[in-house]
Coordinates of C-alpha atoms in Angstrom, one line a residue:
Q1 CA -10.5 45.9 69.4
V2 CA -8.1 46.0 73.1
Q3 CA -9.1 45.0 76.1
L4 CA -7.5 45.7 79.8
V5 CA -7.6 43.0 82.2
E6 CA -6.9 43.3 85.8
S7 CA -6.3 40.9 88.4
G8 CA -4.4 40.6 91.9
G9 CA -7.3 42.2 94.2
G10 CA -8.6 40.8 97.5
L11 CA -9.1 40.7 101.3
V12 CA -5.9 41.9 103.2
Q13 CA -5.4 42.8 106.5
A14 CA -4.1 46.3 107.6
G15 CA 0.2 46.5 107.0
G16 CA -0.8 43.6 104.3
S17 CA 0.5 43.9 100.9
L18 CA -1.3 43.3 97.4
R19 CA 0.1 43.1 94.1
L20 CA -2.1 44.3 91.2
S21 CA -1.2 43.6 87.4
C22 CA -3.3 45.0 84.2
A23 CA -2.5 43.4 80.7
A24 CA -3.6 44.8 77.3
S25 CA -4.1 42.8 74.6
G26 CA -5.8 43.1 71.0
S27 CA -4.6 45.6 67.6
I28 CA -2.0 47.5 69.6
F29 CA 0.2 50.0 67.9
S30 CA 1.5 51.4 70.9
I31 CA 0.7 52.1 74.8
Y32 CA 1.5 55.6 76.0
D33 CA 0.8 56.5 79.6
M34 CA -0.7 54.3 82.1
G35 CA -2.0 54.7 85.6
W36 CA -4.1 52.9 88.5
Y37 CA -7.2 54.8 89.8
R38 CA -9.7 54.1 92.5
Q39 CA -13.3 54.5 93.7
A40 CA -14.2 54.1 97.2
P41 CA -18.1 54.0 97.4
G42 CA -19.9 57.1 97.5
K43 CA -16.7 58.6 96.7
Q44 CA -15.8 60.1 93.2
R45 CA -12.7 57.8 91.2
E46 CA -8.8 59.3 92.0
L47 CA -5.9 59.0 90.2
V48 CA -3.5 56.8 92.8
A49 CA -0.5 56.2 90.1
S50 CA 1.1 56.5 86.5
I51 CA 3.9 55.7 84.6
T52 CA 4.9 56.9 81.4
R53 CA 6.3 54.6 78.7
S54 CA 9.4 55.8 79.6
G55 CA 8.8 54.9 83.4
S56 CA 8.3 58.5 84.8
T57 CA 6.1 57.9 87.8
N58 CA 4.0 59.9 90.0
Y59 CA 1.8 59.3 93.0
K60 CA -0.8 60.3 95.1
N61 CA 0.6 61.9 98.5
S62 CA -1.2 59.3 100.2
V63 CA 0.0 56.4 99.2
K64 CA 3.9 57.1 98.3
G65 CA 6.0 55.6 99.9
R66 CA 3.8 52.5 100.1
F67 CA 2.6 52.0 96.4
T68 CA 5.0 51.5 93.8
I69 CA 4.0 51.6 89.9
S70 CA 5.9 49.8 87.4
R71 CA 5.0 48.1 83.6
D72 CA 6.9 46.0 81.1
N73 CA 6.5 47.4 77.7
A74 CA 7.4 44.2 75.8
K75 CA 4.2 42.3 77.7
N76 CA 1.9 45.4 77.3
T77 CA 1.5 45.3 81.5
E78 CA 1.3 47.7 84.3
Y79 CA 1.7 46.6 88.2
L80 CA 0.8 48.2 91.3
Q81 CA 2.6 47.0 94.3
M82 CA 0.7 48.0 97.3
S83 CA 2.6 47.8 100.9
N84 CA 1.7 48.5 104.1
L85 CA -1.8 48.8 103.0
K86 CA -4.7 50.7 105.7
P87 CA -8.4 50.7 105.5
D88 CA -8.7 54.1 103.5
D89 CA -7.0 51.8 100.9
T90 CA -10.3 49.8 100.9
A91 CA -11.5 50.4 96.9
V92 CA -12.4 49.3 93.4
Y93 CA -8.9 49.9 91.5
Y94 CA -8.7 50.6 87.7
C95 CA -6.4 50.4 85.3
N96 CA -6.2 53.0 82.8
A97 CA -4.1 53.1 79.2
Q98 CA -3.8 55.7 76.6
I99 CA -3.4 52.9 73.5
Q100 CA -2.6 53.6 70.0
R101 CA -4.3 51.3 68.1
R102 CA -2.8 49.4 64.7
E103 CA -5.5 50.8 62.8
L104 CA -5.4 54.7 64.0
K105 CA -3.4 57.0 64.4
Y106 CA -4.3 58.7 67.3
A107 CA -4.4 57.4 71.2
E108 CA -7.6 56.6 72.9
N109 CA -8.1 55.7 77.1
F110 CA -8.7 52.6 77.9
W111 CA -10.3 51.2 81.4
G112 CA -9.8 48.0 82.8
Q113 CA -13.4 46.1 84.2
G114 CA -11.6 47.1 87.8
T115 CA -10.6 44.7 91.1
Q116 CA -11.9 44.7 94.4
V117 CA -9.2 45.5 97.2
T118 CA -10.5 45.6 100.7
V119 CA -8.3 46.3 103.6
S120 CA -9.8 45.2 107.2
S121 CA -8.2 46.7 110.4

């Protein structure tokens, strides 16, 4: 059994900052690509940022320069540092990871439970 547990969401004023964390636990052999997605009311879930195991990153254009994704492979944890937040960033944020369990020879796709980020104007 593998779980992704998120923390760090909340309510912040425009221009403020938040840091999201996502910790993976369970029977983990290796974690490959990790990422953060978000879903606003009435909209599709979209990729915000991703990071490979070696640390290569990719960002949605609208968050470049404001958000930073990182990971700690020793702790099986990824982070999303969000700065200069805007009301358009309001959404439920989900962490995602490609994880190979010890008992398997392939990776599976796992999601966190989601954490609400609300940015007031």
